[in-house]
Amino acid sequence: MDNLLDNIKSILLMGPGPSSVDPRVYAALSRNVLGHLDPYFLTIADGLKELLRRIMNTKNEFTIPISGTGSAGMEASFVNLVEPEDDVLVLTNGLFGVRMQEVARRLHARVDALEFPWGQPVITEEVEKAVRRKHYKIVAVIHAETSTGVRNPVKEIGSVVKGTDAIYLVDAVTSLGGMDVSMDAWHCDALYSATQKCLSCPPGLAPLSFSEKAMAAVKARKARVPNWYLDFTMIADYWGRNRVYHHTAPISMIYALYQALLLILDEGQEAVFSRHMRNHLAMVEGLEALGLKMFVDKPFRLPMLGTVVVPEGVDEGAVRRRLRSEFDIELGAGLGPLAGKAWRIGLMGHTSRQENVSRLLAALERVLQGTAREGVTLEIDPPHRPDQPARP
Ligand code: PLP
């Protein structure tokens, strides 16, 4: 029988995740599987908790990888914290904020959405007014809104939430490993991420951390956590000293995440963040030289994900299809109101390299010349070369 896996090509992953995986992370995935209660595996698991604390900049004891993708981190956060009739404030400026609202509503929380336009950041002063008006159990926000490419001011929002007794929940799915995430300094009580973005692992784990305050809220619940698989009161018994079996830990993914975090810490977090910023700026410069426009204003752009406006007359999907079939490059499509109107270009983790920026720009220039809708002539500015006079 044919093995479909033999035909997997190496695609340069420049969408909103997953990102390219470092060969050393692939090597970690192929190491011998140990038992999930094996003493040496537990040593690795403890080592992973410590690495996660370092990358999240937290001292929280309960800092673990949740089995499942980023959505499992989101679901686990809400399902452990929310009880019916709890008041929850979700700061929303994109699809993942909307998803947070949905998750909280299914748990019968009373959800207030503080909405901001897609493509604009959350405004801290508005959050301040909202938390003064009403007492919330949870205030939740997305750090890096992957649907739009906007960075939200999580640190500033944290200073506002700190003045209340609300639990501050931050989604760091796209930001962790590509920009500063300082959980304790931001007065953040609960934070989750995912492995397939700037951590450059395959998808499958959701790194998560709960502060003592957040864990106290879980312990103080009137009723048990309604979801057995994600119940932290039980999961804490496996990841803590007791080592009580709850579910089988995804051993190979834990090796992969451990290796990926070591790579980031060996390169140095500051150096990793600068690399992301440098390559982002180079990409924006190249895109603008091609006549393209960024969707988000400069101060709010993410270093790991750029949203690019599809020019009038260009078939958004056709460009992506040609990049994939002729150049082995994957870009992301726009979501929600941005569907058909934007590309999302990821420069996350191992993908964030100078040669990938150059490869994409060269391919995009070729494809754009030939992908205007029938009857439309597309004017694309050729990149400015130093030996030629600049265009006005
Ligand atoms: N939160 C944000 C900000 C995301 O970008 C994503 C996925 O892209 C998720 C949550 C959900 O993560 P996953 O698709 O890994 O379940």
mmCIF file with all atom_site columns, N, CA and C in Angstrom, residues 127-195:
data_model
loop_
_atom_site.group_PDB
_atom_site.id
_atom_site.type_symbol
_atom_site.label_atom_id
_atom_site.label_alt_id
_atom_site.label_comp_id
_atom_site.label_asym_id
_atom_site.label_entity_id
_atom_site.label_seq_id
_atom_site.pdbx_PDB_ins_code
_atom_site.Cartn_x
_atom_site.Cartn_y
_atom_site.Cartn_z
_atom_site.occupancy
_atom_site.B_iso_or_equiv
_atom_site.pdbx_formal_charge
_atom_site.auth_seq_id
_atom_site.auth_comp_id
_atom_site.auth_asym_id
_atom_site.auth_atom_id
_atom_site.pdbx_PDB_model_num
ATOM 1   N N  . VAL A 1 127 ? -10.710 50.101 29.653 1.00 0.00 ? 127 VAL A N  1
ATOM 2   C CA . VAL A 1 127 ? -10.726 48.956 30.567 1.00 0.00 ? 127 VAL A CA 1
ATOM 3   C C  . VAL A 1 127 ? -10.859 49.473 32.007 1.00 0.00 ? 127 VAL A C  1
ATOM 4   N N  . GLU A 1 128 ? -10.128 50.531 32.291 1.00 0.00 ? 128 GLU A N  1
ATOM 5   C CA . GLU A 1 128 ? -10.159 51.128 33.634 1.00 0.00 ? 128 GLU A CA 1
ATOM 6   C C  . GLU A 1 128 ? -11.588 51.545 33.998 1.00 0.00 ? 128 GLU A C  1
ATOM 7   N N  . LYS A 1 129 ? -12.261 52.194 33.031 1.00 0.00 ? 129 LYS A N  1
ATOM 8   C CA . LYS A 1 129 ? -13.654 52.621 33.294 1.00 0.00 ? 129 LYS A CA 1
ATOM 9   C C  . LYS A 1 129 ? -14.526 51.399 33.549 1.00 0.00 ? 129 LYS A C  1
ATOM 10  N N  . ALA A 1 130 ? -14.336 50.370 32.742 1.00 0.00 ? 130 ALA A N  1
ATOM 11  C CA . ALA A 1 130 ? -15.199 49.178 32.846 1.00 0.00 ? 130 ALA A CA 1
ATOM 12  C C  . ALA A 1 130 ? -15.011 48.478 34.197 1.00 0.00 ? 130 ALA A C  1
ATOM 13  N N  . VAL A 1 131 ? -13.772 48.347 34.646 1.00 0.00 ? 131 VAL A N  1
ATOM 14  C CA . VAL A 1 131 ? -13.558 47.628 35.908 1.00 0.00 ? 131 VAL A CA 1
ATOM 15  C C  . VAL A 1 131 ? -13.931 48.488 37.132 1.00 0.00 ? 131 VAL A C  1
ATOM 16  N N  . ARG A 1 132 ? -14.051 49.811 36.902 1.00 0.00 ? 132 ARG A N  1
ATOM 17  C CA . ARG A 1 132 ? -14.532 50.681 37.996 1.00 0.00 ? 132 ARG A CA 1
ATOM 18  C C  . ARG A 1 132 ? -16.041 50.587 38.123 1.00 0.00 ? 132 ARG A C  1
ATOM 19  N N  . ARG A 1 133 ? -16.686 50.426 36.944 1.00 0.00 ? 133 ARG A N  1
ATOM 20  C CA . ARG A 1 133 ? -18.155 50.378 36.914 1.00 0.00 ? 133 ARG A CA 1
ATOM 21  C C  . ARG A 1 133 ? -18.695 49.127 37.562 1.00 0.00 ? 133 ARG A C  1
ATOM 22  N N  . LYS A 1 134 ? -17.975 48.023 37.424 1.00 0.00 ? 134 LYS A N  1
ATOM 23  C CA . LYS A 1 134 ? -18.540 46.731 37.825 1.00 0.00 ? 134 LYS A CA 1
ATOM 24  C C  . LYS A 1 134 ? -17.436 45.830 38.367 1.00 0.00 ? 134 LYS A C  1
ATOM 25  N N  . HIS A 1 135 ? -17.812 44.959 39.280 1.00 0.00 ? 135 HIS A N  1
ATOM 26  C CA . HIS A 1 135 ? -16.846 44.013 39.838 1.00 0.00 ? 135 HIS A CA 1
ATOM 27  C C  . HIS A 1 135 ? -16.829 42.738 38.992 1.00 0.00 ? 135 HIS A C  1
ATOM 28  N N  . TYR A 1 136 ? -15.675 42.395 38.460 1.00 0.00 ? 136 TYR A N  1
ATOM 29  C CA . TYR A 1 136 ? -15.568 41.179 37.638 1.00 0.00 ? 136 TYR A CA 1
ATOM 30  C C  . TYR A 1 136 ? -14.743 40.121 38.351 1.00 0.00 ? 136 TYR A C  1
ATOM 31  N N  . LYS A 1 137 ? -15.111 38.861 38.122 1.00 0.00 ? 137 LYS A N  1
ATOM 32  C CA . LYS A 1 137 ? -14.278 37.780 38.649 1.00 0.00 ? 137 LYS A CA 1
ATOM 33  C C  . LYS A 1 137 ? -13.047 37.576 37.755 1.00 0.00 ? 137 LYS A C  1
ATOM 34  N N  . ILE A 1 138 ? -13.257 37.740 36.438 1.00 0.00 ? 138 ILE A N  1
ATOM 35  C CA . ILE A 1 138 ? -12.150 37.537 35.490 1.00 0.00 ? 138 ILE A CA 1
ATOM 36  C C  . ILE A 1 138 ? -12.136 38.674 34.478 1.00 0.00 ? 138 ILE A C  1
ATOM 37  N N  . VAL A 1 139 ? -10.926 39.163 34.183 1.00 0.00 ? 139 VAL A N  1
ATOM 38  C CA . VAL A 1 139 ? -10.747 40.073 33.049 1.00 0.00 ? 139 VAL A CA 1
ATOM 39  C C  . VAL A 1 139 ? -9.784  39.359 32.098 1.00 0.00 ? 139 VAL A C  1
ATOM 40  N N  . ALA A 1 140 ? -10.231 39.162 30.850 1.00 0.00 ? 140 ALA A N  1
ATOM 41  C CA . ALA A 1 140 ? -9.439  38.344 29.917 1.00 0.00 ? 140 ALA A CA 1
ATOM 42  C C  . ALA A 1 140 ? -9.097  39.135 28.663 1.00 0.00 ? 140 ALA A C  1
ATOM 43  N N  . VAL A 1 141 ? -7.890  38.887 28.163 1.00 0.00 ? 141 VAL A N  1
ATOM 44  C CA . VAL A 1 141 ? -7.436  39.597 26.955 1.00 0.00 ? 141 VAL A CA 1
ATOM 45  C C  . VAL A 1 141 ? -6.475  38.713 26.163 1.00 0.00 ? 141 VAL A C  1
ATOM 46  N N  . ILE A 1 142 ? -6.422  38.977 24.849 1.00 0.00 ? 142 ILE A N  1
ATOM 47  C CA . ILE A 1 142 ? -5.458  38.291 23.971 1.00 0.00 ? 142 ILE A CA 1
ATOM 48  C C  . ILE A 1 142 ? -4.229  39.200 23.847 1.00 0.00 ? 142 ILE A C  1
ATOM 49  N N  . HIS A 1 143 ? -3.055  38.681 24.110 1.00 0.00 ? 143 HIS A N  1
ATOM 50  C CA . HIS A 1 143 ? -1.839  39.503 23.971 1.00 0.00 ? 143 HIS A CA 1
ATOM 51  C C  . HIS A 1 143 ? -1.583  39.805 22.493 1.00 0.00 ? 143 HIS A C  1
ATOM 52  N N  . ALA A 1 144 ? -1.435  38.745 21.697 1.00 0.00 ? 144 ALA A N  1
ATOM 53  C CA . ALA A 1 144 ? -1.172  38.932 20.263 1.00 0.00 ? 144 ALA A CA 1
ATOM 54  C C  . ALA A 1 144 ? -2.388  38.409 19.508 1.00 0.00 ? 144 ALA A C  1
ATOM 55  N N  . GLU A 1 145 ? -3.228  39.312 18.989 1.00 0.00 ? 145 GLU A N  1
ATOM 56  C CA . GLU A 1 145 ? -4.470  38.903 18.299 1.00 0.00 ? 145 GLU A CA 1
ATOM 57  C C  . GLU A 1 145 ? -4.097  38.381 16.915 1.00 0.00 ? 145 GLU A C  1
ATOM 58  N N  . THR A 1 146 ? -4.048  37.087 16.783 1.00 0.00 ? 146 THR A N  1
ATOM 59  C CA . THR A 1 146 ? -3.566  36.449 15.555 1.00 0.00 ? 146 THR A CA 1
ATOM 60  C C  . THR A 1 146 ? -4.501  36.714 14.373 1.00 0.00 ? 146 THR A C  1
ATOM 61  N N  . SER A 1 147 ? -5.752  37.043 14.645 1.00 0.00 ? 147 SER A N  1
ATOM 62  C CA . SER A 1 147 ? -6.672  37.258 13.530 1.00 0.00 ? 147 SER A CA 1
ATOM 63  C C  . SER A 1 147 ? -6.417  38.597 12.832 1.00 0.00 ? 147 SER A C  1
ATOM 64  N N  . THR A 1 148 ? -5.765  39.526 13.524 1.00 0.00 ? 148 THR A N  1
ATOM 65  C CA . THR A 1 148 ? -5.552  40.852 12.924 1.00 0.00 ? 148 THR A CA 1
ATOM 66  C C  . THR A 1 148 ? -4.084  41.280 12.897 1.00 0.00 ? 148 THR A C  1
ATOM 67  N N  . GLY A 1 149 ? -3.256  40.682 13.761 1.00 0.00 ? 149 GLY A N  1
ATOM 68  C CA . GLY A 1 149 ? -1.855  41.106 13.849 1.00 0.00 ? 149 GLY A CA 1
ATOM 69  C C  . GLY A 1 149 ? -1.650  42.272 14.802 1.00 0.00 ? 149 GLY A C  1
ATOM 70  N N  . VAL A 1 150 ? -2.562  42.440 15.762 1.00 0.00 ? 150 VAL A N  1
ATOM 71  C CA . VAL A 1 150 ? -2.465  43.557 16.719 1.00 0.00 ? 150 VAL A CA 1
ATOM 72  C C  . VAL A 1 150 ? -1.900  43.087 18.066 1.00 0.00 ? 150 VAL A C  1
ATOM 73  N N  . ARG A 1 151 ? -1.024  43.925 18.615 1.00 0.00 ? 151 ARG A N  1
ATOM 74  C CA . ARG A 1 151 ? -0.464  43.691 19.954 1.00 0.00 ? 151 ARG A CA 1
ATOM 75  C C  . ARG A 1 151 ? -1.278  44.500 20.951 1.00 0.00 ? 151 ARG A C  1
ATOM 76  N N  . ASN A 1 152 ? -1.794  43.838 21.960 1.00 0.00 ? 152 ASN A N  1
ATOM 77  C CA . ASN A 1 152 ? -2.561  44.551 22.986 1.00 0.00 ? 152 ASN A CA 1
ATOM 78  C C  . ASN A 1 152 ? -1.673  44.927 24.168 1.00 0.00 ? 152 ASN A C  1
ATOM 79  N N  . PRO A 1 153 ? -1.993  46.045 24.835 1.00 0.00 ? 153 PRO A N  1
ATOM 80  C CA . PRO A 1 153 ? -1.114  46.541 25.913 1.00 0.00 ? 153 PRO A CA 1
ATOM 81  C C  . PRO A 1 153 ? -1.339  45.775 27.219 1.00 0.00 ? 153 PRO A C  1
ATOM 82  N N  . VAL A 1 154 ? -0.913  44.525 27.241 1.00 0.00 ? 154 VAL A N  1
ATOM 83  C CA . VAL A 1 154 ? -1.217  43.643 28.379 1.00 0.00 ? 154 VAL A CA 1
ATOM 84  C C  . VAL A 1 154 ? -0.597  44.114 29.694 1.00 0.00 ? 154 VAL A C  1
ATOM 85  N N  . LYS A 1 155 ? 0.569   44.727 29.590 1.00 0.00 ? 155 LYS A N  1
ATOM 86  C CA . LYS A 1 155 ? 1.229   45.211 30.813 1.00 0.00 ? 155 LYS A CA 1
ATOM 87  C C  . LYS A 1 155 ? 0.385   46.334 31.438 1.00 0.00 ? 155 LYS A C  1
ATOM 88  N N  . GLU A 1 156 ? -0.016  47.290 30.611 1.00 0.00 ? 156 GLU A N  1
ATOM 89  C CA . GLU A 1 156 ? -0.796  48.433 31.103 1.00 0.00 ? 156 GLU A CA 1
ATOM 90  C C  . GLU A 1 156 ? -2.157  47.968 31.635 1.00 0.00 ? 156 GLU A C  1
ATOM 91  N N  . ILE A 1 157 ? -2.767  47.038 30.927 1.00 0.00 ? 157 ILE A N  1
ATOM 92  C CA . ILE A 1 157 ? -4.069  46.522 31.383 1.00 0.00 ? 157 ILE A CA 1
ATOM 93  C C  . ILE A 1 157 ? -3.880  45.828 32.742 1.00 0.00 ? 157 ILE A C  1
ATOM 94  N N  . GLY A 1 158 ? -2.749  45.139 32.881 1.00 0.00 ? 158 GLY A N  1
ATOM 95  C CA . GLY A 1 158 ? -2.446  44.455 34.146 1.00 0.00 ? 158 GLY A CA 1
ATOM 96  C C  . GLY A 1 158 ? -2.381  45.431 35.312 1.00 0.00 ? 158 GLY A C  1
ATOM 97  N N  . SER A 1 159 ? -1.812  46.614 35.089 1.00 0.00 ? 159 SER A N  1
ATOM 98  C CA . SER A 1 159 ? -1.723  47.589 36.194 1.00 0.00 ? 159 SER A CA 1
ATOM 99  C C  . SER A 1 159 ? -3.115  48.056 36.601 1.00 0.00 ? 159 SER A C  1
ATOM 100 N N  . VAL A 1 160 ? -4.038  48.093 35.634 1.00 0.00 ? 160 VAL A N  1
ATOM 101 C CA . VAL A 1 160 ? -5.400  48.513 35.942 1.00 0.00 ? 160 VAL A CA 1
ATOM 102 C C  . VAL A 1 160 ? -6.155  47.408 36.686 1.00 0.00 ? 160 VAL A C  1
ATOM 103 N N  . VAL A 1 161 ? -6.007  46.183 36.204 1.00 0.00 ? 161 VAL A N  1
ATOM 104 C CA . VAL A 1 161 ? -6.741  45.060 36.813 1.00 0.00 ? 161 VAL A CA 1
ATOM 105 C C  . VAL A 1 161 ? -6.219  44.785 38.234 1.00 0.00 ? 161 VAL A C  1
ATOM 106 N N  . LYS A 1 162 ? -4.947  45.061 38.433 1.00 0.00 ? 162 LYS A N  1
ATOM 107 C CA . LYS A 1 162 ? -4.306  44.855 39.740 1.00 0.00 ? 162 LYS A CA 1
ATOM 108 C C  . LYS A 1 162 ? -5.053  45.606 40.857 1.00 0.00 ? 162 LYS A C  1
ATOM 109 N N  . GLY A 1 163 ? -5.591  46.758 40.507 1.00 0.00 ? 163 GLY A N  1
ATOM 110 C CA . GLY A 1 163 ? -6.318  47.562 41.495 1.00 0.00 ? 163 GLY A CA 1
ATOM 111 C C  . GLY A 1 163 ? -7.673  46.969 41.877 1.00 0.00 ? 163 GLY A C  1
ATOM 112 N N  . THR A 1 164 ? -8.073  45.881 41.255 1.00 0.00 ? 164 THR A N  1
ATOM 113 C CA . THR A 1 164 ? -9.353  45.227 41.580 1.00 0.00 ? 164 THR A CA 1
ATOM 114 C C  . THR A 1 164 ? -8.999  43.841 42.130 1.00 0.00 ? 164 THR A C  1
ATOM 115 N N  . ASP A 1 165 ? -10.008 43.052 42.528 1.00 0.00 ? 165 ASP A N  1
ATOM 116 C CA . ASP A 1 165 ? -9.599  41.691 42.924 1.00 0.00 ? 165 ASP A CA 1
ATOM 117 C C  . ASP A 1 165 ? -9.907  40.663 41.837 1.00 0.00 ? 165 ASP A C  1
ATOM 118 N N  . ALA A 1 166 ? -10.077 41.156 40.581 1.00 0.00 ? 166 ALA A N  1
ATOM 119 C CA . ALA A 1 166 ? -10.344 40.242 39.464 1.00 0.00 ? 166 ALA A CA 1
ATOM 120 C C  . ALA A 1 166 ? -9.113  39.401 39.142 1.00 0.00 ? 166 ALA A C  1
ATOM 121 N N  . ILE A 1 167 ? -9.388  38.250 38.562 1.00 0.00 ? 167 ILE A N  1
ATOM 122 C CA . ILE A 1 167 ? -8.299  37.393 38.054 1.00 0.00 ? 167 ILE A CA 1
ATOM 123 C C  . ILE A 1 167 ? -7.987  37.858 36.633 1.00 0.00 ? 167 ILE A C  1
ATOM 124 N N  . TYR A 1 168 ? -6.705  38.114 36.392 1.00 0.00 ? 168 TYR A N  1
ATOM 125 C CA . TYR A 1 168 ? -6.301  38.636 35.080 1.00 0.00 ? 168 TYR A CA 1
ATOM 126 C C  . TYR A 1 168 ? -5.784  37.474 34.232 1.00 0.00 ? 168 TYR A C  1
ATOM 127 N N  . LEU A 1 169 ? -6.514  37.205 33.135 1.00 0.00 ? 169 LEU A N  1
ATOM 128 C CA . LEU A 1 169 ? -6.213  36.059 32.263 1.00 0.00 ? 169 LEU A CA 1
ATOM 129 C C  . LEU A 1 169 ? -5.696  36.558 30.910 1.00 0.00 ? 169 LEU A C  1
ATOM 130 N N  . VAL A 1 170 ? -4.519  36.085 30.522 1.00 0.00 ? 170 VAL A N  1
ATOM 131 C CA . VAL A 1 170 ? -3.909  36.526 29.258 1.00 0.00 ? 170 VAL A CA 1
ATOM 132 C C  . VAL A 1 170 ? -3.668  35.333 28.333 1.00 0.00 ? 170 VAL A C  1
ATOM 133 N N  . ASP A 1 171 ? -4.095  35.479 27.083 1.00 0.00 ? 171 ASP A N  1
ATOM 134 C CA . ASP A 1 171 ? -3.800  34.504 26.023 1.00 0.00 ? 171 ASP A CA 1
ATOM 135 C C  . ASP A 1 171 ? -2.476  34.925 25.396 1.00 0.00 ? 171 ASP A C  1
ATOM 136 N N  . ALA A 1 172 ? -1.449  34.073 25.563 1.00 0.00 ? 172 ALA A N  1
ATOM 137 C CA . ALA A 1 172 ? -0.135  34.371 24.975 1.00 0.00 ? 172 ALA A CA 1
ATOM 138 C C  . ALA A 1 172 ? 0.205   33.316 23.920 1.00 0.00 ? 172 ALA A C  1
ATOM 139 N N  . VAL A 1 173 ? -0.832  32.863 23.207 1.00 0.00 ? 173 VAL A N  1
ATOM 140 C CA . VAL A 1 173 ? -0.638  31.777 22.231 1.00 0.00 ? 173 VAL A CA 1
ATOM 141 C C  . VAL A 1 173 ? 0.378   32.179 21.167 1.00 0.00 ? 173 VAL A C  1
ATOM 142 N N  . THR A 1 174 ? 0.209   33.366 20.600 1.00 0.00 ? 174 THR A N  1
ATOM 143 C CA . THR A 1 174 ? 1.094   33.760 19.499 1.00 0.00 ? 174 THR A CA 1
ATOM 144 C C  . THR A 1 174 ? 2.326   34.525 19.988 1.00 0.00 ? 174 THR A C  1
ATOM 145 N N  . SER A 1 175 ? 2.240   35.125 21.167 1.00 0.00 ? 175 SER A N  1
ATOM 146 C CA . SER A 1 175 ? 3.359   35.980 21.605 1.00 0.00 ? 175 SER A CA 1
ATOM 147 C C  . SER A 1 175 ? 4.494   35.206 22.272 1.00 0.00 ? 175 SER A C  1
ATOM 148 N N  . LEU A 1 176 ? 4.177   34.146 23.020 1.00 0.00 ? 176 LEU A N  1
ATOM 149 C CA . LEU A 1 176 ? 5.209   33.504 23.849 1.00 0.00 ? 176 LEU A CA 1
ATOM 150 C C  . LEU A 1 176 ? 6.357   32.966 22.981 1.00 0.00 ? 176 LEU A C  1
ATOM 151 N N  . GLY A 1 177 ? 7.555   33.390 23.302 1.00 0.00 ? 177 GLY A N  1
ATOM 152 C CA . GLY A 1 177 ? 8.736   32.937 22.569 1.00 0.00 ? 177 GLY A CA 1
ATOM 153 C C  . GLY A 1 177 ? 9.129   33.888 21.449 1.00 0.00 ? 177 GLY A C  1
ATOM 154 N N  . GLY A 1 178 ? 8.295   34.886 21.161 1.00 0.00 ? 178 GLY A N  1
ATOM 155 C CA . GLY A 1 178 ? 8.623   35.825 20.088 1.00 0.00 ? 178 GLY A CA 1
ATOM 156 C C  . GLY A 1 178 ? 8.711   37.256 20.586 1.00 0.00 ? 178 GLY A C  1
ATOM 157 N N  . MET A 1 179 ? 8.155   37.499 21.774 1.00 0.00 ? 179 MET A N  1
ATOM 158 C CA . MET A 1 179 ? 8.246   38.820 22.402 1.00 0.00 ? 179 MET A CA 1
ATOM 159 C C  . MET A 1 179 ? 8.132   38.632 23.910 1.00 0.00 ? 179 MET A C  1
ATOM 160 N N  . ASP A 1 180 ? 8.419   39.687 24.624 1.00 0.00 ? 180 ASP A N  1
ATOM 161 C CA . ASP A 1 180 ? 8.453   39.569 26.079 1.00 0.00 ? 180 ASP A CA 1
ATOM 162 C C  . ASP A 1 180 ? 7.086   39.157 26.646 1.00 0.00 ? 180 ASP A C  1
ATOM 163 N N  . VAL A 1 181 ? 7.105   38.126 27.467 1.00 0.00 ? 181 VAL A N  1
ATOM 164 C CA . VAL A 1 181 ? 5.911   37.736 28.233 1.00 0.00 ? 181 VAL A CA 1
ATOM 165 C C  . VAL A 1 181 ? 6.366   37.672 29.688 1.00 0.00 ? 181 VAL A C  1
ATOM 166 N N  . SER A 1 182 ? 5.949   38.649 30.479 1.00 0.00 ? 182 SER A N  1
ATOM 167 C CA . SER A 1 182 ? 6.418   38.736 31.866 1.00 0.00 ? 182 SER A CA 1
ATOM 168 C C  . SER A 1 182 ? 5.226   38.638 32.793 1.00 0.00 ? 182 SER A C  1
ATOM 169 N N  . MET A 1 183 ? 4.841   37.412 33.028 1.00 0.00 ? 183 MET A N  1
ATOM 170 C CA . MET A 1 183 ? 3.598   37.157 33.741 1.00 0.00 ? 183 MET A CA 1
ATOM 171 C C  . MET A 1 183 ? 3.545   37.851 35.103 1.00 0.00 ? 183 MET A C  1
ATOM 172 N N  . ASP A 1 184 ? 4.555   37.644 35.933 1.00 0.00 ? 184 ASP A N  1
ATOM 173 C CA . ASP A 1 184 ? 4.506   38.193 37.301 1.00 0.00 ? 184 ASP A CA 1
ATOM 174 C C  . ASP A 1 184 ? 4.567   39.722 37.289 1.00 0.00 ? 184 ASP A C  1
ATOM 175 N N  . ALA A 1 185 ? 5.440   40.264 36.439 1.00 0.00 ? 185 ALA A N  1
ATOM 176 C CA . ALA A 1 185 ? 5.576   41.731 36.392 1.00 0.00 ? 185 ALA A CA 1
ATOM 177 C C  . ALA A 1 185 ? 4.284   42.385 35.888 1.00 0.00 ? 185 ALA A C  1
ATOM 178 N N  . TRP A 1 186 ? 3.517   41.662 35.096 1.00 0.00 ? 186 TRP A N  1
ATOM 179 C CA . TRP A 1 186 ? 2.256   42.224 34.567 1.00 0.00 ? 186 TRP A CA 1
ATOM 180 C C  . TRP A 1 186 ? 1.068   41.963 35.499 1.00 0.00 ? 186 TRP A C  1
ATOM 181 N N  . HIS A 1 187 ? 1.326   41.368 36.655 1.00 0.00 ? 187 HIS A N  1
ATOM 182 C CA . HIS A 1 187 ? 0.256   41.036 37.607 1.00 0.00 ? 187 HIS A CA 1
ATOM 183 C C  . HIS A 1 187 ? -0.790  40.128 36.962 1.00 0.00 ? 187 HIS A C  1
ATOM 184 N N  . CYS A 1 188 ? -0.273  39.215 36.146 1.00 0.00 ? 188 CYS A N  1
ATOM 185 C CA . CYS A 1 188 ? -1.165  38.305 35.428 1.00 0.00 ? 188 CYS A CA 1
ATOM 186 C C  . CYS A 1 188 ? -1.348  37.039 36.271 1.00 0.00 ? 188 CYS A C  1
ATOM 187 N N  . ASP A 1 189 ? -2.588  36.595 36.423 1.00 0.00 ? 189 ASP A N  1
ATOM 188 C CA . ASP A 1 189 ? -2.870  35.430 37.287 1.00 0.00 ? 189 ASP A CA 1
ATOM 189 C C  . ASP A 1 189 ? -2.967  34.130 36.512 1.00 0.00 ? 189 ASP A C  1
ATOM 190 N N  . ALA A 1 190 ? -3.329  34.221 35.251 1.00 0.00 ? 190 ALA A N  1
ATOM 191 C CA . ALA A 1 190 ? -3.503  32.996 34.465 1.00 0.00 ? 190 ALA A CA 1
ATOM 192 C C  . ALA A 1 190 ? -3.061  33.298 33.043 1.00 0.00 ? 190 ALA A C  1
ATOM 193 N N  . LEU A 1 191 ? -2.272  32.400 32.477 1.00 0.00 ? 191 LEU A N  1
ATOM 194 C CA . LEU A 1 191 ? -1.735  32.641 31.141 1.00 0.00 ? 191 LEU A CA 1
ATOM 195 C C  . LEU A 1 191 ? -1.582  31.301 30.432 1.00 0.00 ? 191 LEU A C  1
ATOM 196 N N  . TYR A 1 192 ? -1.935  31.272 29.153 1.00 0.00 ? 192 TYR A N  1
ATOM 197 C CA . TYR A 1 192 ? -1.728  30.036 28.386 1.00 0.00 ? 192 TYR A CA 1
ATOM 198 C C  . TYR A 1 192 ? -1.150  30.376 27.027 1.00 0.00 ? 192 TYR A C  1
ATOM 199 N N  . SER A 1 193 ? -0.554  29.367 26.404 1.00 0.00 ? 193 SER A N  1
ATOM 200 C CA . SER A 1 193 ? 0.030   29.560 25.087 1.00 0.00 ? 193 SER A CA 1
ATOM 201 C C  . SER A 1 193 ? -0.175  28.291 24.260 1.00 0.00 ? 193 SER A C  1
ATOM 202 N N  . ALA A 1 194 ? 0.629   28.126 23.216 1.00 0.00 ? 194 ALA A N  1
ATOM 203 C CA . ALA A 1 194 ? 0.546   26.935 22.358 1.00 0.00 ? 194 ALA A CA 1
ATOM 204 C C  . ALA A 1 194 ? 1.932   26.668 21.807 1.00 0.00 ? 194 ALA A C  1
ATOM 205 N N  . THR A 1 195 ? 2.169   25.421 21.404 1.00 0.00 ? 195 THR A N  1
ATOM 206 C CA . THR A 1 195 ? 3.531   25.055 21.004 1.00 0.00 ? 195 THR A CA 1
ATOM 207 C C  . THR A 1 195 ? 3.889   25.422 19.567 1.00 0.00 ? 195 THR A C  1
#
